[in-house]
Amino acid sequence: MTDLSLPKNFLWGFATASYQIEGAATEGGRGPSIWDTFSSLPGKTANGATGAIACDSYHRTASDVALLKSYNASAYRFSISWSRIIPLGGRNDPINYEGIAYYRALITSLLKEGITPFVTLFHWDLPQELHDRYLGLLHKEEFAKDFERYARVCFESFPEVKNWITFNEPWCSAVLGYNTGLFAPGRCSDRSKSAEGDSTREHLVAGHSLLIAHARAVKLYRREFAGEDGMIGITLNGDWTEPWDPADPKDVEAAERKLEFAISWFADPVYFGRYPESMRKQLGDRLPPDHELEEVKGTNDFYGMNHYTCNYVRHKTTEPEEDDHLGNLETLFENKNGDCIGPETESVWLRPHPEGFRKLLVWLDKRYGHPIIFVTENGTSVKDESKKQTTEERTDDGLRCEYFKTYITAMARAMKEDNVDVRGYLAWSLMDNFEWAEGYTTRFGVTWVDYEDGQKRYPKKSSKVVGETIRALMENSKE
Ligand code: GBH
């Protein structure tokens, strides 16, 4: 019997994102997004996959909500496709009421089942037109104004939603979209990959625009919509780090610097109104000026935490490359002794290491002054899962079950032993879906989706494990 517990009102459930599950890319008045364009270009995604059909969730509101209900979830995080609401994206462009009706029906059926919606306004699918008009995230003022208007339309249209997330993982939009070019819109300095782009600075500009747009939407929400119980925040990705050689102060410092380049790049502006010292030192005035971050300070009602993995970090002895986004260091899965951080998964970047989750929760709690935290994503792929043939094999996801048990336990430990204020947990993902550049080869769902057979859904064992683990901890609560 464990001494750990979770409060009775702890919210938990599963997460998804619009482009990864909806499909119906050209239906219901939706305009194209940068992911429609990018995924259609040769060589950008595994097997040329796109989100044109995905899990077909656009046509399956009732069955998706029924699935959540059958898992006993008390919360669901999904994202809104901007170009379904405003097909061209801009502040003077027409609204698509069919898109609003789709999300309204989803929200209504969730609430009817007692499932609390967590709604993300932007999970990477920028309307293509805004990219064509002014290069999207690279134009701070235009982007912030257009995003603010889109946010207003959503706040007005869905007043029942009390938990809003402005941006999902701005690091990914900025770095993968404008520095490495692995994600839409795929800009980078490498001319074999992209005709345009500058990996030494565009991601820093994009990141800055996202922060300003976040701040404007938060202030609008607080001013006109939040009422007594509305909450809004940004969701940041962050992996824990351990020094490659704990006896080398330079590796210890590099491990901390990695956290700052990945997390504090966004969280320091949101909590302190300035960029981290380590980034300013390496990037100088390629990083936009701190004084513009004044309006960003104090714009989180909660910290949205996406967390998956952990790395060993080794400092580099050479000067940083001009396009470096990591903080002049290497990330590894083995330390100096050859210890491995965790077992392999289907994702080259992901190795389970639950202790890192606890440590990162504590680090965030300390650095950002004991914020309310919602874990908005946590989960894993499983090596060779897509090769499984029978339904029995496909639903038997042992590594994922173990992952959820150990990660949820690590979270409960951080709450009990370190007093971290976690209010909710959303597992990634409700179902297998379009895994961006990896297409459909990598699966993160607690539900198997059969893409060859009409997008049929089959609950995997992990779909039960998440709820069982959390509810057992809730039953231990004395509150
Ligand atoms: C989340 O990102 C996303 O929010 C979600 O949409 C996605 O489906 C889920 O993860 C699973 O991947 O090798 O340099 O390309 C997680 C954070 C950060 C993980 C970037 C992958 C790739 C680094 N992601 N990382 S790189």
Coordinates of N, CA and C and ligand atoms in Angstrom, one line a residue, residues 17 20 77 123-124 168-169 171-172 176 180 182-183 237 239 306 308 325 347-349 377 428 433-436 444, ligand 1:
A17 N -4.6 16.8 -30.7 CA -4.5 18.1 -31.4 C -5.2 18.0 -32.7
Q20 N -3.7 16.6 -35.9 CA -3.3 15.2 -35.7 C -4.4 14.2 -35.8
R77 N -8.2 17.3 -23.4 CA -7.5 18.4 -24.0 C -7.5 18.2 -25.5
H123 N -2.1 24.6 -31.9 CA -1.2 23.5 -31.8 C -0.5 23.3 -33.2
W124 N 0.2 24.4 -33.6 CA 1.1 24.4 -34.8 C 0.5 24.6 -36.1
N168 N 0.7 25.6 -27.8 CA 1.3 24.4 -27.5 C 2.8 24.4 -27.9
E169 N 3.7 24.3 -27.0 CA 5.1 24.1 -27.3 C 5.6 25.1 -28.3
W171 N 8.4 26.3 -28.4 CA 9.8 25.9 -28.8 C 9.7 25.1 -30.1
C172 N 8.7 24.2 -30.2 CA 8.6 23.4 -31.5 C 8.3 24.3 -32.7
L176 N 11.7 24.0 -34.6 CA 11.5 23.0 -35.7 C 11.0 23.6 -37.0
T180 N 15.6 24.2 -37.5 CA 16.0 22.9 -38.1 C 15.2 22.6 -39.4
L182 N 12.4 21.0 -39.6 CA 11.8 19.6 -39.6 C 10.3 19.7 -39.6
F183 N 9.8 20.8 -39.1 CA 8.3 20.9 -39.0 C 7.9 22.1 -39.9
N237 N 7.0 22.5 -23.7 CA 7.7 21.2 -23.6 C 8.9 21.3 -22.8
D239 N 12.2 18.5 -21.3 CA 12.8 17.3 -20.9 C 13.7 17.6 -19.7
N306 N 4.2 19.9 -20.8 CA 4.4 18.7 -21.6 C 5.7 18.1 -21.3
Y308 N 8.1 14.3 -21.6 CA 8.3 13.0 -22.1 C 9.5 12.2 -21.7
H325 N 20.7 25.9 -31.2 CA 19.5 26.2 -30.4 C 19.5 25.5 -29.0
S347 N 10.4 6.4 -30.8 CA 10.8 7.7 -31.1 C 12.3 7.8 -30.7
V348 N 13.1 8.3 -31.7 CA 14.6 8.4 -31.4 C 14.9 9.3 -30.2
W349 N 14.0 10.2 -30.0 CA 14.3 11.2 -28.9 C 13.7 10.9 -27.5
E377 N 0.6 17.1 -21.3 CA 0.9 16.0 -22.1 C 2.0 15.1 -21.4
W428 N -0.9 11.8 -23.2 CA -0.8 11.9 -24.7 C -0.6 10.5 -25.2
N433 N -2.3 8.8 -33.8 CA -2.7 9.9 -34.7 C -1.5 10.3 -35.6
F434 N -1.7 11.3 -36.3 CA -0.7 11.8 -37.2 C 0.5 12.4 -36.4
E435 N 1.6 11.7 -36.4 CA 2.7 12.1 -35.5 C 3.7 13.0 -36.3
W436 N 3.1 14.0 -36.9 CA 3.9 15.1 -37.6 C 4.9 14.5 -38.6
F444 N 1.2 7.0 -30.4 CA 1.3 7.4 -29.0 C 0.0 7.2 -28.3
Ligands
GBH1 C1 4.5 16.7 -28.3 O1 5.8 17.2 -28.4 C2 3.5 17.3 -29.2 O2 2.8 18.4 -28.5 C3 2.5 16.4 -29.8 O3 1.8 17.0 -30.8 C4 3.2 15.1 -30.3 O4 2.4 14.2 -30.9 C5 3.8 14.4 -29.1 O5 4.8 15.3 -28.5 C6 4.6 13.2 -29.4 O6 5.7 13.5 -30.2 O7 14.6 15.2 -32.8 O8 15.1 17.6 -32.9 O9 13.2 16.8 -34.0 C7 6.8 16.6 -27.6 C8 8.1 17.4 -27.6 C9 9.9 18.2 -28.9 C10 9.3 15.9 -28.9 C11 10.7 18.0 -30.1 C12 10.1 15.7 -30.2 C13 11.9 16.4 -31.5 C14 13.2 16.9 -31.4 N1 8.8 17.2 -28.8 N2 11.2 16.6 -30.3 S1 14.1 16.6 -32.9

